[in-house]
Amino acid sequence: MKRILVLGAGKSTGVLIEYLLHEAATHDWRVVVADLDVDLARRRVAGHERGETAELDVEDDGPRDRLIAAADVVVSMLPASMHPDVARACIEHRKHFVSASYVSAEIKDLAQVAERHGITMLNEMGVDPGIDHMSAMERLDALRGEGKEITAFETFTGGLIAPECDDNPWRYKFTWNPRNVVLAGQGGVKFKHNGRFKYIPYHKLFSRFEPLSIPGYGDFEGYPNRDSLKYRHHYDLWDVDTIYRGTLRRPGFCKAWDCLVQVGLTDDSYSLEGVDGMTYRDFVNAYLWYDEQMSVELKLRAYLKLDMNSEEFDKLEWLGLFERRPIGLKRATPAQVLQQLLEEKWALKPDDKDMIAMLHKIEYAKDGRRYREQSSMVTLGSDPVRTAMASTVGLPTGIGTKLILTGVIDHPGVLIPTMPDVYRPVLKELRAHGIAFQHTVEELG
Amino acid sequence: MKRILVLGAGKSTGVLIEYLLHEAATHDWRVVVADLDVDLARRRVAGHERGETAELDVEDDGPRDRLIAAADVVVSMLPASMHPDVARACIEHRKHFVSASYVSAEIKDLAQVAERHGITMLNEMGVDPGIDHMSAMERLDALRGEGKEITAFETFTGGLIAPECDDNPWRYKFTWNPRNVVLAGQGGVKFKHNGRFKYIPYHKLFSRFEPLSIPGYGDFEGYPNRDSLKYRHHYDLWDVDTIYRGTLRRPGFCKAWDCLVQVGLTDDSYSLEGVDGMTYRDFVNAYLWYDEQMSVELKLRAYLKLDMNSEEFDKLEWLGLFERRPIGLKRATPAQVLQQLLEEKWALKPDDKDMIAMLHKIEYAKDGRRYREQSSMVTLGSDPVRTAMASTVGLPTGIGTKLILTGVIDHPGVLIPTMPDVYRPVLKELRAHGIAFQHTVEELG
């Protein structure tokens, strides 16, 4: 009987744990869920006969290592900063490791020793990173196999709100880590477009979005996401003219978010003076010049050159940025103040459902003709546990874990799911769970 | 006979060394000038009977410490990052220390031990920081002594080009560290205006300048300089409604520099891909969208919303940003590419003279009436050694050194020149060298 240790029972683990417990009977597994909050772990396992729980402070090496030593594979759903310690303990005890997080430099350093000991460390098995890699590589490999020359690759993912719950002027609510949303894009952006390297500084990012649409789900916009150039390596796209990764939002989001960036409210690099005693109105006013006559609203319109009836201004007003309401924080960066306000306004209601949307645009040439293929996937949440985020993160992680235990994935080393042996069986099973891509092709020029 | 050790014989040390050698006969001193480039040190000393030279790699502790041990006071004109090691060696050998650089956290840590051993560590003895502190404190203390209540304090300094050599459209040339000019303002700005804390993000900095003028020298503009709030502490201005420090440029500079910031060309946080083989035109194009029809010039105008006959565009064109000329660097950040181009275009000609301008605006109240005092100082360079920069940095540093050796400054600890015992004799001697402030007062409201 094989043992799976799941570290962390937080928000996005519901579908993962349910999947593993469901598969456990067929494969004769036991699933151990460990969390600092053992009650949370117990609610996830819900008395399932194949499940166990443990109370664990993961920084407490002794108990952590005993749990790891007793397992066959460790699935880390902890914050990414905790993965290196867990991964090193897995190496020491010769256990496989699975996570949905980006491969960090510290994890990469373990590649050789993992290979030597026959251990598989399978990372980036969530949605983004995860399903994006697998679905992109499936199409790229298929097209290359048909003798088509890839000339452009663009990919977009967004964690959004389901159409029936899309009821605020931003058309956005928090379905994932709010801090990452507030700080998105800081550090600037690199990509390649029509054979040229392109750069966009942070303060221009949200004014350079691309309009997009997904059949059946309407219009979106995509803004570029950090360093797209490293994907040349992951996807074997060294000679491609265009490579671009972006984040999806509903139309109108980027222009309004750009206002917050322009004012300076997303800055996380310093603490505000005297935030204790400030209102949200004072907060905005701290970025505008002094004027005895003009209101904060008028100064902001003038500063951002917004028309009287601009949709961007309406969105800012809807957020409550001009309210004479105390912020109520003792010490905070501008980004932290903004995040607090957004968490209130962009909160999910109890019955709100989320949506994950993904879109790949691939251009290729064959026999002197040029084509564009669009592949898209949309998953909607079905209830507060089975959110679209929890399904698209949890299912590939769970399937990856199963494929390691059943010997289908047999690649020692540090992996991401870009090889056919991994992405084929995972995508096949995802399709059976309703996570499937639609394709359209048009001829260009 | 007392010995002065001057570490570093670089660009701005000519006037300092000349001053110290000139004073040496009167006070029976010897002046030892040490530099990695001993020929440079020899040229500075020029065979003066009171002078000596030494070849020194300052990271070579043994020889460095022997020179320090043989001296009575050490004047460090090295790059600021080297000061802490020198200062710690001064403590060890019980020698006084003088520099023109900002007090770093590492220097501040030496305050108690310096006090205990009766050692004076006199910092920020250049122009900015230096003359700015002294001239501001002289006026602030005088006004406070007359029972006037200070309500606003603004101060501006600029290293510029003398009016007769002011012959390019930017009205600017490099008279000081080009890298600092290119990176100026990164990290954003904090100040206080009319009782409210104000913040400006980097990408808005150069659009929020203040028009200024200096009698006899015409118009300027000032843009805010980093964290003005810490000067509340230095100048005992805790209750002041407005505190603002800025940098002076000639009119039109800020709007044109803002274009470079908006495009993203001042970013120093990443290296460009394939800079080897790029022209300056390609460099600019890397920040603009792809378009088969539009020229780089047209795209830039559209991106920055510049009119056809805009002065900003003329300045950008004058720089050569659109030239099809290879950059010729193997690896560079955007800021490094820009700096290379600027160093070519903003180079001083052999007979160009520089200019240091400083302006304090102080508002105060007395008996229910309100006044504004402006104090300004302009120094022009007289030849390639006696530049305005070398004089305004070298003379206060030299005078401070003399005042320590003659016992006039007798304050053990880590100091900046904000106390009357220091600023009075220094400013008096600076006036004798022609570095003097003019004052005007007007009643307000």
XYZ file of C-alpha atoms in Angstrom, chain B:
445
model
C 54.073 69.209 12.502
C 50.625 67.759 11.680
C 50.002 65.391 8.790
C 46.900 65.349 6.582
C 46.239 62.218 4.539
C 44.083 62.791 1.446
C 42.784 59.512 0.016
C 41.976 59.844 -3.681
C 43.238 62.408 -6.203
C 40.308 62.216 -8.650
C 38.386 64.846 -10.564
C 37.017 66.987 -7.753
C 40.114 67.032 -5.521
C 42.171 69.735 -7.303
C 40.883 72.691 -5.303
C 40.925 70.741 -2.031
C 44.588 69.736 -2.378
C 45.596 73.206 -3.564
C 43.828 74.718 -0.552
C 45.447 72.339 1.936
C 48.929 72.851 0.454
C 48.426 76.611 0.539
C 47.420 76.524 4.218
C 50.203 74.073 5.087
C 52.955 76.679 5.418
C 50.955 78.843 7.857
C 50.027 75.878 10.048
C 53.155 73.774 9.636
C 51.368 70.808 8.019
C 52.387 68.103 5.610
C 49.825 66.935 3.055
C 50.059 63.327 1.839
C 48.026 62.523 -1.270
C 47.494 58.799 -1.898
C 45.936 57.292 -5.001
C 46.058 54.049 -6.965
C 47.341 56.244 -9.816
C 50.395 57.834 -8.191
C 51.034 60.039 -11.250
C 47.650 61.671 -10.733
C 48.579 62.300 -7.085
C 51.927 63.784 -8.229
C 50.195 66.135 -10.661
C 47.924 67.354 -7.849
C 50.836 67.988 -5.478
C 52.947 69.472 -8.328
C 56.202 69.353 -6.361
C 54.888 71.524 -3.540
C 57.381 71.519 -0.648
C 54.642 70.679 1.868
C 53.310 67.800 -0.217
C 54.002 64.083 -0.461
C 52.468 61.355 -2.571
C 51.874 57.646 -2.117
C 50.722 54.881 -4.410
C 47.885 53.126 -2.624
C 45.275 50.491 -3.320
C 42.896 51.392 -0.538
C 41.655 47.794 -0.272
C 45.190 46.819 0.702
C 44.782 47.228 4.487
C 48.452 47.021 5.503
C 49.824 50.007 3.529
C 46.554 51.911 4.028
C 46.673 51.523 7.783
C 50.356 52.545 7.929
C 49.485 55.800 6.115
C 46.497 56.394 8.410
C 48.569 55.662 11.523
C 51.125 58.307 10.469
C 48.462 61.015 9.904
C 46.502 63.332 12.223
C 43.431 63.616 10.020
C 42.242 61.585 7.033
C 40.246 63.206 4.232
C 38.492 60.557 2.160
C 37.699 61.628 -1.402
C 37.155 58.009 -2.428
C 33.860 56.635 -3.752
C 31.340 56.597 -0.890
C 31.264 52.787 -0.709
C 34.897 52.808 0.464
C 34.326 55.193 3.378
C 33.251 52.694 6.038
C 36.530 50.717 5.860
C 38.582 53.901 5.983
C 36.505 55.299 8.848
C 36.872 52.097 10.881
C 40.665 52.221 10.377
C 40.594 55.866 11.558
C 38.803 54.810 14.747
C 41.337 52.053 15.332
C 44.281 54.433 14.964
C 42.492 57.339 16.743
C 42.516 59.737 13.763
C 39.937 62.290 12.720
C 37.996 61.658 9.491
C 36.529 64.126 6.960
C 34.412 63.405 3.870
C 32.036 65.113 1.461
C 29.683 62.116 1.281
C 26.348 61.311 2.915
C 26.551 59.602 6.316
C 25.797 55.948 5.626
C 24.293 53.563 8.174
C 27.769 52.035 8.600
C 29.336 55.412 9.396
C 26.468 56.239 11.773
C 27.235 53.021 13.664
C 30.642 54.473 14.591
C 29.171 57.472 16.464
C 29.508 56.098 20.009
C 33.002 54.679 19.639
C 34.188 57.907 17.961
C 32.804 59.946 20.833
C 34.409 57.685 23.429
C 37.831 58.085 21.811
C 37.503 61.839 21.182
C 37.572 61.431 17.404
C 35.733 63.816 15.074
C 34.176 62.253 11.976
C 32.979 65.190 9.905
C 30.837 64.191 6.920
C 28.688 65.867 4.235
C 31.272 68.657 3.847
C 30.856 69.147 0.085
C 28.294 71.218 -1.755
C 25.174 69.014 -1.680
C 25.408 67.644 0.928
C 27.510 70.327 2.593
C 27.050 73.981 1.673
C 23.287 73.292 1.480
C 23.211 72.268 5.169
C 25.411 75.134 6.316
C 23.699 77.929 4.411
C 20.222 76.635 5.283
C 21.014 76.302 8.975
C 22.594 79.748 9.114
C 19.363 81.323 7.796
C 17.004 79.062 9.794
C 18.867 79.705 13.069
C 19.010 83.453 12.366
C 15.273 83.676 11.641
C 14.385 81.544 14.661
C 16.664 83.771 16.785
C 14.615 86.764 15.663
C 11.419 85.076 16.900
C 10.159 84.213 13.438
C 8.149 81.043 12.956
C 9.315 78.983 9.989
C 6.335 77.615 8.023
C 7.904 76.390 4.802
C 11.377 75.346 3.679
C 12.333 74.485 0.121
C 15.885 73.998 -1.116
C 17.285 73.331 -4.588
C 20.782 72.599 -5.906
C 22.022 71.938 -9.404
C 25.325 71.173 -11.086
C 24.894 72.913 -14.449
C 26.803 74.629 -17.227
C 27.940 78.284 -17.071
C 25.727 80.681 -19.090
C 28.387 81.375 -21.748
C 28.823 77.626 -22.463
C 25.096 76.847 -22.376
C 24.920 75.891 -26.068
C 22.824 72.737 -26.512
C 19.019 72.341 -26.585
C 18.954 70.524 -23.224
C 20.893 73.384 -21.605
C 22.754 70.656 -19.707
C 26.123 68.895 -19.798
C 27.680 66.363 -17.455
C 29.689 68.130 -14.770
C 29.346 65.264 -12.297
C 28.760 61.499 -12.153
C 26.689 60.676 -15.282
C 25.279 57.483 -13.789
C 23.727 59.403 -10.887
C 22.124 61.815 -13.349
C 20.638 58.979 -15.434
C 19.231 57.164 -12.376
C 18.112 60.324 -10.501
C 14.766 60.005 -8.735
C 14.392 56.228 -9.056
C 12.634 54.963 -5.960
C 10.218 57.866 -5.917
C 9.847 60.943 -3.817
C 8.435 62.010 -0.429
C 7.903 65.529 0.870
C 5.439 67.640 2.857
C 3.400 70.451 1.354
C 1.018 72.729 3.249
C 0.728 70.306 6.130
C 0.218 67.168 4.039
C 2.610 64.371 3.173
C 3.022 64.074 -0.589
C 4.394 61.248 -2.727
C 5.317 61.153 -6.385
C 6.118 57.896 -8.184
C 9.199 57.932 -10.413
C 7.205 57.937 -13.659
C 5.445 61.208 -12.647
C 8.488 62.955 -11.157
C 9.678 64.895 -14.176
C 6.237 66.197 -15.019
C 5.923 67.805 -11.574
C 8.680 70.407 -11.575
C 8.526 73.889 -10.061
C 9.509 77.046 -12.001
C 12.183 79.078 -10.178
C 14.493 82.000 -10.859
C 17.769 83.286 -9.450
C 18.517 87.015 -9.707
C 21.154 87.585 -12.382
C 21.007 84.001 -13.666
C 17.518 83.706 -15.129
C 15.032 80.882 -15.002
C 15.359 77.350 -13.719
C 13.115 74.449 -12.856
C 13.324 72.222 -9.793
C 12.204 68.595 -9.543
C 11.893 66.835 -6.188
C 14.835 64.875 -4.832
C 14.139 61.540 -2.999
C 13.112 61.709 0.662
C 12.797 65.320 1.831
C 11.170 64.239 5.101
C 14.422 63.222 6.806
C 15.534 66.856 6.673
C 12.890 67.645 9.297
C 15.286 65.959 11.680
C 18.542 67.443 10.361
C 17.208 71.011 10.351
C 14.931 70.784 13.402
C 11.878 71.483 11.231
C 9.435 69.000 12.747
C 6.460 71.374 12.752
C 7.011 72.995 9.396
C 4.074 72.731 6.945
C 6.218 72.422 3.827
C 9.583 70.737 3.398
C 10.901 70.017 -0.060
C 14.335 69.353 -1.545
C 14.841 69.549 -5.264
C 17.356 69.451 -8.094
C 17.823 72.452 -10.424
C 17.760 72.252 -14.192
C 17.277 74.880 -16.909
C 13.699 75.295 -18.249
C 12.603 72.549 -20.643
C 14.914 69.867 -19.254
C 12.338 68.042 -17.132
C 9.668 67.665 -19.828
C 12.229 66.217 -22.248
C 13.793 63.930 -19.627
C 10.288 62.755 -18.769
C 10.041 61.407 -22.345
C 13.069 59.171 -21.731
C 11.528 57.974 -18.446
C 8.126 57.327 -20.066
C 9.655 55.232 -22.830
C 11.604 53.220 -20.233
C 15.151 54.127 -21.268
C 16.384 54.952 -17.740
C 15.694 51.443 -16.396
C 18.774 49.851 -14.843
C 17.151 46.639 -13.605
C 17.688 44.270 -16.549
C 20.039 43.673 -19.489
C 18.838 44.087 -23.056
C 18.758 40.998 -25.300
C 21.043 41.211 -28.304
C 22.331 44.730 -27.598
C 25.422 43.628 -29.476
C 24.345 44.459 -33.037
C 21.655 46.978 -32.087
C 21.627 50.592 -33.233
C 20.319 53.471 -31.091
C 17.270 53.454 -33.360
C 16.664 49.753 -32.623
C 17.057 50.534 -28.922
C 14.206 53.084 -28.999
C 12.131 50.808 -31.226
C 12.376 48.015 -28.640
C 10.004 50.100 -26.475
C 7.435 50.795 -29.204
C 4.839 48.512 -30.721
C 5.403 46.810 -34.059
C 4.020 48.620 -37.099
C 4.943 47.947 -40.717
C 4.078 51.438 -41.927
C 5.100 53.887 -39.205
C 8.627 55.141 -38.647
C 10.219 54.953 -35.202
C 9.901 58.758 -35.017
C 6.167 58.674 -35.703
C 5.558 55.818 -33.277
C 7.448 57.656 -30.528
C 5.497 60.872 -31.127
C 2.236 58.953 -30.958
C 3.296 56.986 -27.847
C 4.259 60.146 -25.962
C 1.489 62.278 -27.497
C 4.053 64.865 -28.698
C 3.103 67.531 -31.243
C 4.897 67.729 -34.586
C 6.838 70.808 -33.528
C 7.391 69.900 -29.887
C 10.585 71.034 -28.180
C 10.780 67.700 -26.389
C 10.917 65.817 -29.668
C 13.642 68.152 -30.954
C 15.712 67.406 -27.851
C 15.301 63.646 -28.312
C 16.291 63.901 -31.957
C 19.315 66.071 -31.075
C 20.511 63.299 -28.758
C 20.749 60.924 -31.714
C 18.160 58.462 -30.440
C 16.956 57.773 -33.977
C 20.391 57.284 -35.509
C 21.199 54.030 -37.309
C 24.521 53.871 -35.477
C 25.665 50.744 -33.604
C 25.597 50.999 -29.823
C 28.716 48.842 -29.711
C 28.219 47.418 -26.212
C 28.320 43.665 -25.524
C 25.941 43.701 -22.583
C 24.054 46.661 -21.152
C 20.985 47.770 -19.275
C 18.775 50.410 -20.939
C 20.211 53.030 -18.545
C 23.760 52.082 -19.574
C 22.949 52.487 -23.284
C 21.336 55.863 -22.619
C 24.279 56.947 -20.448
C 26.763 56.098 -23.200
C 24.842 58.260 -25.675
C 24.453 61.117 -23.200
C 28.150 61.054 -22.285
C 28.899 61.691 -25.935
C 26.312 64.452 -26.413
C 26.552 66.119 -23.029
C 30.378 66.052 -22.828
C 32.108 69.218 -21.655
C 34.284 70.847 -24.308
C 37.871 71.573 -23.189
C 37.138 75.214 -22.338
C 33.569 74.725 -21.035
C 32.936 76.074 -17.551
C 30.461 74.604 -15.092
C 28.099 76.285 -12.667
C 26.761 75.318 -9.242
C 23.486 76.982 -8.316
C 21.721 76.742 -4.962
C 18.454 78.284 -3.834
C 16.628 78.217 -0.486
C 13.034 79.440 -0.199
C 11.991 79.994 3.405
C 8.546 81.188 4.468
C 8.014 82.507 7.968
C 5.480 84.357 10.092
C 6.004 87.131 12.606
C 3.423 89.314 14.375
C 0.617 87.985 12.158
C 2.407 88.813 8.892
C 3.920 86.340 6.442
C 7.172 86.618 4.509
C 9.187 84.690 1.954
C 12.983 84.877 1.910
C 14.996 83.566 -1.023
C 18.728 82.896 -0.614
C 20.728 81.982 -3.649
C 24.327 81.192 -4.482
C 25.868 80.697 -7.899
C 29.505 79.674 -8.449
C 31.078 79.472 -11.896
C 34.073 77.355 -12.816
C 37.195 79.272 -13.765
C 39.323 76.602 -15.473
C 39.370 72.805 -15.969
C 40.891 72.208 -12.494
C 39.091 74.985 -10.623
C 35.595 73.921 -11.708
C 32.628 75.185 -9.711
C 32.103 71.592 -8.561
C 35.724 71.178 -7.411
C 35.602 74.509 -5.547
C 32.266 74.016 -3.832
C 33.200 70.460 -2.813
C 36.906 71.030 -2.102
C 36.835 74.293 -0.178
C 34.363 73.318 2.572
C 36.090 69.929 2.920
C 39.461 71.669 3.197
C 38.194 74.325 5.599
C 36.557 71.652 7.772
C 39.864 69.779 7.901
C 41.690 72.952 8.964
C 39.118 73.708 11.664
C 39.593 70.230 13.140
C 43.390 70.505 13.148
C 43.302 74.009 14.667
C 40.858 72.876 17.361
C 38.039 75.225 16.298
C 35.823 72.201 15.634
C 36.057 70.163 18.810
C 33.051 67.814 18.747
C 33.912 64.130 18.979
C 31.427 61.865 17.222
C 29.850 61.509 13.778
C 28.855 65.005 12.573
C 27.247 66.788 9.687
C 27.787 70.563 9.473
C 24.471 71.739 10.939
C 25.831 73.231 14.193
C 26.859 76.906 14.420
C 30.401 76.069 15.635
C 30.957 74.367 12.306
C 28.903 76.297 9.765
C 29.822 79.820 10.930
C 33.591 79.657 10.382
C 33.201 77.569 7.194
C 30.681 79.938 5.586
C 32.799 82.927 6.595
C 35.854 81.555 4.848
C 33.790 80.460 1.819
C 32.577 84.067 1.456
C 36.217 85.182 1.339
C 36.611 82.726 -1.574
C 33.622 84.262 -3.356
C 31.117 81.529 -2.458
C 28.385 83.729 -1.003
C 24.570 83.855 -0.786
C 22.321 86.745 -1.849
C 19.057 87.258 0.021
C 15.719 88.794 -0.955
C 12.609 89.074 1.238
C 9.014 89.788 0.218
C 5.856 90.017 2.264
C 3.167 87.503 1.340
C -0.626 87.600 1.134
